[in-house]
Coordinates of C-alpha atoms and ligand atoms in Angstrom, one line a residue:
X120 CA 109.5 -0.7 -113.5
X121 CA 105.8 -1.4 -113.7
X122 CA 104.1 -0.6 -116.9
X123 CA 100.9 1.5 -117.3
X124 CA 98.0 -0.8 -118.0
X125 CA 96.6 -1.1 -121.5
X126 CA 92.8 -1.8 -121.8
X127 CA 89.9 -1.8 -124.2
X128 CA 87.3 -1.6 -121.3
X129 CA 85.7 1.8 -121.8
X130 CA 83.4 1.5 -118.8
X131 CA 86.4 1.1 -116.6
X132 CA 88.2 4.0 -118.2
X133 CA 85.2 6.2 -117.9
X134 CA 84.8 5.3 -114.2
X135 CA 88.4 6.3 -113.6
X136 CA 87.9 9.6 -115.4
X137 CA 84.7 10.4 -113.4
X138 CA 86.7 9.6 -110.3
X139 CA 89.2 12.4 -111.1
X140 CA 91.8 10.1 -112.7
X141 CA 93.9 10.4 -115.8
X142 CA 93.3 8.1 -118.7
X143 CA 95.1 8.1 -122.1
X144 CA 93.0 7.4 -125.1
X145 CA 93.2 7.3 -128.9
X146 CA 92.0 10.0 -131.3
X147 CA 92.3 10.1 -135.1
X148 CA 95.4 12.3 -134.8
X149 CA 97.5 11.2 -131.8
X150 CA 96.8 9.7 -128.4
X151 CA 95.7 12.1 -125.8
X152 CA 96.2 12.3 -122.0
X153 CA 92.6 12.7 -120.8
X154 CA 91.0 14.2 -117.7
X155 CA 87.6 15.7 -117.0
X156 CA 88.0 19.4 -118.0
X157 CA 86.0 20.7 -115.0
X158 CA 88.1 18.7 -112.4
X159 CA 90.8 21.1 -111.6
X160 CA 93.0 18.6 -109.7
X161 CA 92.7 16.0 -112.5
X162 CA 93.8 18.7 -115.0
X163 CA 96.7 19.6 -112.8
X164 CA 97.7 16.0 -112.7
X165 CA 97.8 16.0 -116.5
X166 CA 100.2 18.9 -116.5
X167 CA 102.3 17.2 -113.9
X168 CA 102.5 13.8 -115.7
X169 CA 103.5 15.4 -119.0
X170 CA 106.0 17.8 -117.5
X171 CA 104.1 20.5 -119.3
X172 CA 104.6 24.2 -118.6
X173 CA 101.5 25.7 -117.0
X174 CA 101.3 28.5 -119.5
X175 CA 100.5 26.1 -122.3
X176 CA 96.7 25.6 -122.5
X177 CA 94.9 22.3 -123.3
X178 CA 92.3 21.4 -125.9
X179 CA 88.9 20.4 -124.6
X180 CA 87.4 17.4 -126.4
X181 CA 83.6 17.0 -126.9
X182 CA 81.6 14.0 -128.2
X183 CA 79.4 16.1 -130.4
X184 CA 78.6 19.6 -131.4
X185 CA 75.6 19.9 -129.1
X186 CA 78.0 20.2 -126.2
X187 CA 79.7 23.3 -127.6
X188 CA 77.8 25.8 -125.4
X189 CA 78.9 24.0 -122.3
X190 CA 82.5 25.3 -122.7
X191 CA 82.3 28.3 -125.1
X192 CA 80.5 31.7 -124.9
X193 CA 79.2 33.9 -127.8
X194 CA 79.9 31.1 -130.3
X195 CA 80.1 32.7 -133.7
X196 CA 78.1 31.4 -136.7
X197 CA 81.4 30.5 -138.3
X198 CA 82.2 28.0 -135.6
X199 CA 79.0 26.1 -136.1
X200 CA 79.6 26.2 -139.8
X201 CA 83.1 24.9 -139.5
X202 CA 82.1 22.1 -137.1
X203 CA 79.2 21.2 -139.4
X204 CA 81.7 20.8 -142.2
X205 CA 84.6 19.2 -140.4
X206 CA 83.4 17.6 -137.1
X207 CA 84.1 15.0 -136.0
X208 CA 87.6 15.6 -137.4
X209 CA 91.1 17.0 -136.8
X210 CA 90.0 20.7 -136.5
X211 CA 90.4 22.6 -133.2
X212 CA 88.6 26.0 -132.8
X213 CA 89.8 28.6 -130.4
X214 CA 86.6 30.4 -129.0
X215 CA 85.6 32.6 -126.1
X216 CA 85.7 30.6 -123.0
X217 CA 82.8 29.9 -120.6
X218 CA 83.3 30.8 -116.9
X219 CA 83.0 27.2 -115.8
X220 CA 86.1 26.1 -117.6
X221 CA 88.9 26.2 -115.0
X222 CA 91.8 28.6 -115.6
X223 CA 94.2 25.8 -115.3
X224 CA 92.8 24.3 -118.6
X225 CA 93.3 27.5 -120.6
X226 CA 96.4 28.8 -118.8
X227 CA 94.3 31.7 -117.7
X228 CA 93.5 32.8 -121.2
X229 CA 90.0 34.2 -121.9
X230 CA 89.7 31.7 -124.8
X231 CA 89.3 27.9 -125.0
X232 CA 90.4 25.4 -127.7
X233 CA 87.7 22.9 -128.6
X234 CA 87.5 19.8 -130.9
X235 CA 85.4 16.8 -131.6
X236 CA 87.7 13.8 -132.4
X237 CA 87.0 11.5 -135.3
X238 CA 87.6 8.3 -133.4
X239 CA 84.8 6.1 -132.2
X240 CA 86.7 5.1 -129.0
X241 CA 87.4 8.7 -128.1
X242 CA 83.8 9.8 -128.5
X243 CA 82.3 6.8 -126.8
X244 CA 84.7 7.4 -123.8
X245 CA 83.7 11.1 -123.6
X246 CA 80.0 10.1 -123.8
X247 CA 80.3 7.5 -121.1
X248 CA 82.2 9.9 -118.9
X249 CA 79.5 12.5 -119.6
X250 CA 81.8 15.4 -119.4
X251 CA 84.2 17.2 -121.8
X252 CA 87.8 15.9 -121.5
X253 CA 91.0 17.8 -121.8
X254 CA 93.6 15.9 -123.8
X255 CA 97.1 17.1 -124.7
X256 CA 99.1 14.7 -126.7
X257 CA 100.0 11.8 -124.4
X258 CA 103.8 12.2 -124.7
X259 CA 106.3 13.5 -122.2
X260 CA 106.9 17.1 -123.2
X261 CA 109.6 17.3 -125.9
X262 CA 109.0 13.8 -127.2
X263 CA 107.1 13.0 -130.4
X264 CA 103.4 12.7 -130.0
X265 CA 102.3 9.0 -129.5
X266 CA 100.4 7.3 -132.3
X267 CA 100.0 3.9 -130.5
X268 CA 99.1 2.7 -127.0
X269 CA 102.6 1.3 -126.7
X270 CA 104.2 4.7 -127.3
X271 CA 102.2 6.1 -124.4
X272 CA 103.2 3.1 -122.3
X273 CA 106.9 3.7 -123.1
X274 CA 106.8 7.4 -122.2
X275 CA 104.9 6.8 -118.9
X276 CA 106.7 3.7 -117.7
X277 CA 106.5 3.5 -113.9
X278 CA 103.6 5.8 -113.7
X279 CA 100.1 4.9 -112.6
X280 CA 98.2 5.4 -115.8
X281 CA 95.4 3.6 -117.7
X282 CA 95.7 3.5 -121.5
X283 CA 92.7 2.8 -123.7
X284 CA 93.9 1.0 -126.8
X285 CA 92.4 2.0 -130.1
X286 CA 95.1 0.9 -132.5
X287 CA 97.4 3.1 -134.5
X288 CA 96.1 6.6 -135.2
X289 CA 94.9 7.2 -138.7
X290 CA 96.2 10.8 -139.2
X291 CA 99.4 10.8 -137.2
X292 CA 99.9 14.6 -136.8
X293 CA 98.0 16.8 -134.4
X294 CA 94.9 18.7 -135.3
X295 CA 94.7 22.1 -137.1
X296 CA 94.3 24.8 -134.5
X297 CA 92.2 27.7 -135.8
X298 CA 91.7 30.9 -133.8
X299 CA 88.2 32.2 -134.4
X300 CA 88.6 35.1 -131.9
X301 CA 90.4 37.2 -134.5
X302 CA 89.3 38.5 -137.9
X303 CA 90.2 37.0 -140.3
X304 CA 90.6 33.7 -138.4
X305 CA 94.2 32.4 -138.2
X306 CA 95.6 28.9 -138.2
X307 CA 97.9 28.8 -135.2
X308 CA 99.0 25.2 -135.8
X309 CA 98.8 23.5 -139.3
X310 CA 97.1 20.1 -139.4
X311 CA 95.8 18.0 -142.3
X312 CA 92.8 20.3 -142.6
X313 CA 94.2 23.2 -144.5
X314 CA 93.1 26.8 -145.2
X315 CA 92.3 25.6 -148.7
X316 CA 90.0 22.8 -147.4
X317 CA 88.3 25.3 -145.1
X318 CA 87.6 27.8 -147.9
X319 CA 86.5 25.1 -150.3
X320 CA 84.0 23.5 -147.9
X321 CA 82.7 26.6 -146.0
X322 CA 83.7 29.6 -148.0
X323 CA 85.4 30.9 -144.9
X324 CA 88.8 32.6 -145.6
X325 CA 91.4 32.0 -143.0
X326 CA 95.0 33.0 -142.7
X327 CA 97.6 30.4 -142.6
X328 CA 100.3 31.8 -140.3
X329 CA 103.4 30.9 -142.1
X330 CA 106.0 32.5 -139.8
X331 CA 107.1 31.7 -136.3
X332 CA 106.6 35.3 -135.4
X333 CA 102.9 35.1 -136.1
X334 CA 102.4 32.0 -133.9
X335 CA 103.1 32.9 -130.3
X336 CA 99.3 33.3 -130.0
X337 CA 99.2 29.5 -129.7
X338 CA 101.4 29.2 -126.6
X339 CA 102.4 25.6 -127.4
X340 CA 104.1 26.7 -130.6
X341 CA 106.9 28.5 -128.7
X342 CA 108.1 25.3 -127.1
X343 CA 110.6 23.0 -128.7
X344 CA 108.6 20.2 -130.0
X345 CA 108.6 16.8 -131.8
X346 CA 112.4 16.3 -131.5
X347 CA 113.9 12.9 -131.6
X348 CA 117.4 12.5 -130.1
X349 CA 119.0 11.9 -133.5
X350 CA 119.8 14.8 -135.9
X351 CA 117.0 14.9 -138.4
X352 CA 117.9 15.8 -141.9
X353 CA 115.3 16.7 -144.5
X354 CA 115.6 15.4 -148.0
X355 CA 114.2 17.6 -150.7
X356 CA 111.8 16.2 -153.4
X357 CA 114.5 16.5 -156.0
X358 CA 117.4 15.2 -153.8
X359 CA 118.5 11.6 -153.6
X360 CA 119.0 9.8 -150.3
X361 CA 122.4 8.5 -151.5
X362 CA 123.5 12.1 -152.2
X363 CA 122.5 13.3 -148.7
X364 CA 124.1 10.2 -147.1
X365 CA 127.4 10.9 -148.9
X366 CA 127.5 14.5 -147.4
X367 CA 127.3 13.1 -143.9
X368 CA 130.6 11.2 -144.3
X369 CA 130.0 8.8 -141.4
X370 CA 131.9 5.6 -141.0
X371 CA 129.1 3.5 -139.5
X372 CA 126.2 3.6 -142.0
X373 CA 123.9 1.8 -139.5
X374 CA 124.0 5.0 -137.5
X375 CA 121.8 6.5 -140.3
X376 CA 118.1 5.9 -140.3
X377 CA 116.1 6.4 -143.5
X378 CA 112.3 7.1 -143.4
X379 CA 110.8 6.5 -146.8
X380 CA 108.4 4.3 -148.9
X381 CA 109.5 0.8 -150.0
X382 CA 110.0 1.9 -153.6
X383 CA 112.4 4.6 -152.6
X384 CA 114.1 2.4 -150.0
X385 CA 114.7 -0.2 -152.8
X386 CA 116.3 2.4 -155.0
X387 CA 118.9 3.5 -152.4
X388 CA 122.4 2.3 -153.5
X389 CA 124.2 2.9 -150.2
X390 CA 124.1 -0.4 -148.2
X391 CA 123.9 -0.9 -144.5
X392 CA 121.5 1.9 -143.6
X393 CA 118.7 1.5 -141.1
X394 CA 115.3 1.8 -142.7
X395 CA 111.7 2.5 -141.7
X396 CA 109.1 2.1 -144.4
X397 CA 105.8 4.0 -144.2
X398 CA 104.2 2.2 -147.1
X399 CA 104.6 0.7 -150.5
X400 CA 105.0 3.9 -152.6
X401 CA 105.3 7.6 -152.0
X402 CA 102.3 9.1 -150.1
X403 CA 102.2 12.1 -147.9
X404 CA 99.2 10.8 -145.9
X405 CA 101.0 7.5 -145.1
X406 CA 104.2 9.4 -144.3
X407 CA 102.3 11.7 -141.9
X408 CA 100.7 8.7 -140.2
X409 CA 104.1 7.1 -139.5
X410 CA 106.5 10.0 -138.9
X411 CA 106.4 10.0 -135.1
X412 CA 106.5 6.2 -134.9
X413 CA 109.6 6.3 -137.1
X414 CA 111.3 9.0 -134.8
X415 CA 110.6 6.7 -131.8
X416 CA 111.9 3.6 -133.6
X417 CA 115.1 5.3 -134.7
X418 CA 115.7 6.8 -131.2
X419 CA 115.3 3.3 -129.7
X420 CA 117.9 2.0 -132.2
X421 CA 120.2 4.9 -131.3
X422 CA 120.8 6.2 -134.8
X423 CA 122.7 9.5 -135.1
X424 CA 121.0 10.8 -138.2
X425 CA 117.4 10.4 -139.4
X426 CA 116.8 11.2 -143.1
X427 CA 113.2 12.0 -144.0
X428 CA 111.7 13.4 -147.2
X429 CA 109.9 16.8 -147.4
X430 CA 106.7 16.8 -149.5
X431 CA 105.1 19.5 -151.6
X432 CA 103.6 22.3 -149.5
X433 CA 100.0 21.3 -150.1
X434 CA 97.3 19.3 -148.4
X435 CA 98.7 17.0 -145.6
X436 CA 102.2 18.1 -146.9
X437 CA 101.8 21.4 -145.0
X438 CA 101.4 19.7 -141.6
X439 CA 103.9 16.9 -142.3
X440 CA 106.6 19.4 -143.4
X441 CA 105.9 21.6 -140.4
X442 CA 106.5 18.7 -137.9
X443 CA 109.5 17.4 -139.8
X444 CA 111.1 20.9 -140.0
X445 CA 110.5 21.4 -136.2
X446 CA 112.3 18.1 -135.6
X447 CA 115.1 19.0 -138.0
X448 CA 115.6 22.5 -136.7
X449 CA 118.9 21.7 -135.0
X450 CA 120.4 21.2 -138.5
X451 CA 121.2 24.5 -140.1
X452 CA 121.5 24.6 -143.8
X453 CA 123.5 26.8 -146.1
X454 CA 122.7 27.0 -149.8
X455 CA 125.3 28.2 -152.2
X456 CA 123.8 29.6 -155.4
X457 CA 125.3 30.4 -158.8
X458 CA 124.1 30.2 -162.4
X459 CA 124.4 26.6 -163.6
X460 CA 125.4 24.8 -160.4
X461 CA 128.3 23.0 -162.1
X462 CA 131.4 25.1 -161.1
X463 CA 131.4 27.7 -158.4
X464 CA 128.6 26.7 -156.1
X465 CA 129.5 22.9 -156.0
X466 CA 133.1 24.0 -155.1
X467 CA 131.7 26.2 -152.3
X468 CA 129.5 23.4 -151.1
X469 CA 132.4 20.9 -151.0
X470 CA 134.7 23.4 -149.2
X471 CA 132.1 24.3 -146.7
X472 CA 131.1 20.7 -145.8
X473 CA 134.7 19.6 -145.6
X474 CA 135.2 21.9 -142.6
X475 CA 131.7 22.6 -141.3
X476 CA 131.0 22.5 -137.6
X477 CA 128.5 19.9 -136.3
X478 CA 124.9 20.7 -137.1
X479 CA 125.7 22.7 -140.3
X480 CA 125.2 21.3 -143.8
X481 CA 125.7 23.0 -147.1
X482 CA 124.2 22.2 -150.5
X483 CA 124.1 24.1 -153.8
X484 CA 121.8 25.1 -156.6
X485 CA 121.8 27.1 -159.8
X486 CA 119.4 29.8 -160.9
X487 CA 119.6 28.5 -164.5
X488 CA 120.5 24.9 -163.7
X489 CA 119.0 22.2 -165.8
X490 CA 119.2 19.6 -163.1
X491 CA 121.2 16.4 -163.2
X492 CA 124.5 17.8 -164.7
X493 CA 127.8 16.7 -163.2
X494 CA 130.2 19.3 -161.9
X495 CA 132.7 20.6 -164.5
X496 CA 135.8 18.4 -164.8
X497 CA 138.1 21.2 -163.8
X498 CA 136.0 22.0 -160.7
X499 CA 136.2 18.3 -159.7
X500 CA 140.0 18.4 -160.3
X501 CA 140.8 21.5 -158.2
X502 CA 138.7 20.1 -155.4
X503 CA 140.5 16.8 -155.5
X504 CA 143.8 18.7 -155.0
X505 CA 142.4 19.6 -151.7
X506 CA 141.2 16.1 -150.9
X507 CA 137.5 17.1 -151.5
X508 CA 135.3 14.9 -153.6
X509 CA 132.6 16.5 -155.6
X510 CA 132.5 13.9 -158.4
X511 CA 129.0 12.7 -157.3
X512 CA 127.5 16.2 -157.6
X513 CA 124.5 16.6 -159.8
X514 CA 123.1 20.1 -160.6
X515 CA 119.9 21.2 -159.0
X516 CA 117.7 24.2 -160.0
X517 CA 116.8 26.8 -157.4
X518 CA 113.2 26.1 -156.2
X519 CA 111.0 27.8 -153.7
X520 CA 111.0 24.6 -151.5
X521 CA 114.7 24.6 -151.5
X522 CA 115.1 28.2 -150.5
X523 CA 112.5 27.9 -147.8
X524 CA 114.6 25.2 -146.2
X525 CA 117.7 27.3 -145.6
X526 CA 119.2 29.1 -142.6
X527 CA 121.5 31.0 -144.9
X528 CA 121.6 31.5 -148.6
X529 CA 125.0 32.4 -150.1
X530 CA 124.9 33.5 -153.7
X531 CA 128.3 33.5 -155.4
X532 CA 127.8 37.1 -156.7
X533 CA 125.7 40.1 -155.8
X534 CA 123.9 39.6 -159.1
X535 CA 122.7 36.2 -158.1
X536 CA 121.6 37.7 -154.8
X537 CA 119.6 40.4 -156.5
X538 CA 117.9 37.8 -158.7
X539 CA 116.9 35.7 -155.7
X540 CA 115.5 38.8 -153.9
X541 CA 113.7 39.7 -157.0
X542 CA 112.1 36.3 -157.0
X543 CA 111.2 36.5 -153.3
X544 CA 111.9 39.7 -151.4
X545 CA 111.0 38.0 -148.1
X546 CA 114.4 36.1 -148.3
X547 CA 116.2 39.3 -147.4
X548 CA 117.3 38.2 -144.0
X549 CA 118.7 34.9 -145.2
X550 CA 120.6 36.0 -148.3
X551 CA 124.3 37.0 -148.0
X552 CA 126.4 37.1 -151.1
X553 CA 129.7 35.3 -150.7
X554 CA 131.5 38.7 -151.2
X555 CA 130.2 39.7 -147.8
X556 CA 132.7 37.2 -146.4
X557 CA 135.5 37.6 -148.9
X558 CA 138.6 39.2 -147.5
X559 CA 138.8 41.4 -150.7
X560 CA 135.0 42.0 -150.7
X561 CA 134.8 40.8 -154.3
X562 CA 132.4 38.6 -156.2
X563 CA 133.5 35.2 -157.5
X564 CA 133.8 35.3 -161.3
X565 CA 132.6 32.4 -163.5
X566 CA 135.4 30.1 -164.6
X567 CA 133.0 28.0 -166.7
X568 CA 134.7 26.7 -169.8
X569 CA 138.1 28.2 -168.9
X570 CA 141.5 26.8 -168.0
X571 CA 142.3 24.9 -164.8
X572 CA 144.3 27.9 -163.7
X573 CA 141.2 30.0 -163.7
X574 CA 139.3 27.3 -161.8
X575 CA 142.2 27.3 -159.3
X576 CA 141.9 31.0 -158.8
X577 CA 138.1 30.8 -158.3
X578 CA 138.7 27.9 -155.8
X579 CA 141.1 30.0 -153.8
X580 CA 138.8 33.0 -153.7
X581 CA 135.9 30.8 -152.7
X582 CA 138.0 29.0 -150.1
X583 CA 139.1 32.3 -148.5
X584 CA 135.5 33.5 -148.2
X585 CA 134.1 30.2 -147.0
X586 CA 136.9 30.2 -144.3
X587 CA 135.6 33.5 -143.0
X588 CA 132.0 32.3 -143.1
X589 CA 132.9 29.1 -141.2
X590 CA 134.8 31.2 -138.6
X591 CA 131.7 33.3 -138.1
X592 CA 129.6 30.2 -137.7
X593 CA 132.0 28.7 -135.2
X594 CA 132.1 31.9 -133.2
X595 CA 128.3 31.6 -132.9
X596 CA 127.6 34.5 -135.2
X597 CA 124.6 32.8 -136.8
X598 CA 123.3 31.1 -133.6
X599 CA 120.5 33.7 -133.3
X600 CA 118.5 35.3 -136.0
X601 CA 120.6 38.3 -136.9
X602 CA 119.6 41.7 -138.1
X603 CA 121.1 43.4 -141.2
X604 CA 123.1 45.8 -139.0
X605 CA 125.0 43.1 -137.3
X606 CA 125.9 41.5 -140.6
X607 CA 127.0 44.8 -142.0
X608 CA 129.2 45.5 -138.9
X609 CA 131.0 42.3 -139.5
X610 CA 131.4 42.5 -143.2
X611 CA 134.8 42.3 -144.9
X612 CA 136.4 45.6 -146.1
Ligands
TXA709 O1 95.3 16.5 -132.4 C1 95.3 17.0 -131.3 O2 95.0 18.2 -131.2 C2 95.8 16.3 -130.1 C3 94.8 15.2 -129.8 C4 95.1 14.4 -128.5 O3 93.5 15.8 -129.7 N1 96.0 17.1 -129.0 C5 97.0 18.0 -128.9 O4 97.1 18.8 -127.8 O5 97.8 18.1 -129.8 P1 98.4 19.6 -127.3 O6 98.1 20.0 -125.9 O7 99.6 18.7 -127.5 O8 98.4 20.8 -128.2 C6 97.4 21.8 -128.1 C7 97.9 23.1 -128.8 C8 99.0 23.7 -128.2 O9 99.9 24.3 -129.2 C9 98.3 24.9 -127.4 O10 99.2 25.9 -127.2 C10 97.2 25.2 -128.3 O11 96.8 24.0 -128.8 N2 96.1 25.8 -127.5 C11 95.3 25.3 -126.6 N3 94.4 26.2 -126.1 C12 94.6 27.3 -126.8 C13 94.0 28.6 -126.7 N4 93.0 28.9 -125.8 N5 94.5 29.6 -127.5 C14 95.5 29.3 -128.4 N6 96.1 28.1 -128.5 C15 95.7 27.1 -127.7
MG710 MG1 101.6 18.1 -127.9

């Protein structure tokens, strides 16, 4: 198979673009698949090459702000203000479109997305071409965005494509997309420029659309994105990689890829894992820069699981976590919650994971847990009777990051459920007390400090309810987001 050619000759690349050709080029975020925005056929070729649905519009790239009125109409003051503060840079603005922008670019929307990339090679290429360029990320649809010329070459093997090499991209995740046609403006896709940065630098208050439901305005967000072939498992800030590895119970440890910094990799006790280091010590910027490259590396090496850390929801952590969660979405997580996370919830976690169907993973936490405590000896003992090992368990307190991560949150009692909803009412659709699955409909009492017989009774009650929960999962009950009514209809007596 012939490879697309990699070049650093910008004159040649510009000539090809002017000729109606397609050229991949670097930006500070990811590589783009470029074509002259006003050349309808060239833009169609971009859609065709990527295998991109026609209803997903493209971003128009400019070399500087003076070009803005060539593609946008009625440009609001805010847009000039924002570009003055952040351009060139990873901020895309959705504006009213000018007539001369072909419908194929904007998927027939009346708006156009515009940005000025912070990469010398990109701006020089646009300037030499003399026209605005469309540039979706230069990956085959459904693959991670490319952050090196070699990634683009890999995806488009056998195709006639010229790739301008500009080294590895500095940012590594795609630009922030901000819709300025609504008031207040809304972030349709998070990037490293956050709502907070925007407010700080310009005083403009924008809404960060947190939920999937709020996003379909950016058509691209409805498509499955950024997914490597392996199952991606997120590791929470207070979780250890060793702990997560042990829950996977795989025989071949080299089928697990770990994405982390060198310090963290060095502290992992489990031997034989595949590793991809993003830098010497923990840094969300470095992690964002390397995430897609790591996905590609692990896919090439055919790992089955990729473990990658979540960072705090701030700064670049917002965009990094967003991309990681999208990649990880095929793993659905269940969190069992009790008081101290040393008796009931670790037993529920162990029972669940011992019989969980593929793609489901349980963990546990305590509303009043200290963190770091082992499971009660009696809890460990009654689980061992069942061939389930929870001796390596360490208690974890309930945190907002942890809750956000879950498909389903299963408190051991209705009281715990009420406490969680008190803490965050928006969890309503995710929280189901274990009693909802218990054959007798009862809460699980706390055996803490009591006899092994009491622990055995608790274990049996938890087991019965977890069995019902697992049966519902296996029958596809949680495959789609479910309404309260459907849950109630299926509740135990
Ligand atoms: O960082 C980036 O933005 C990279 C580099 C190459 O510039 N480009 C990129 O393009 O990520 P693409 O096509 O992969 O993603 C563009 C996103 C999609 O989610 C698309 O739906 C959204 O921007 N978009 C484009 N035009 C839009 C419009 N008129 N209204 C709302 N969303 C729009
Ligand atoms: Mg893309």
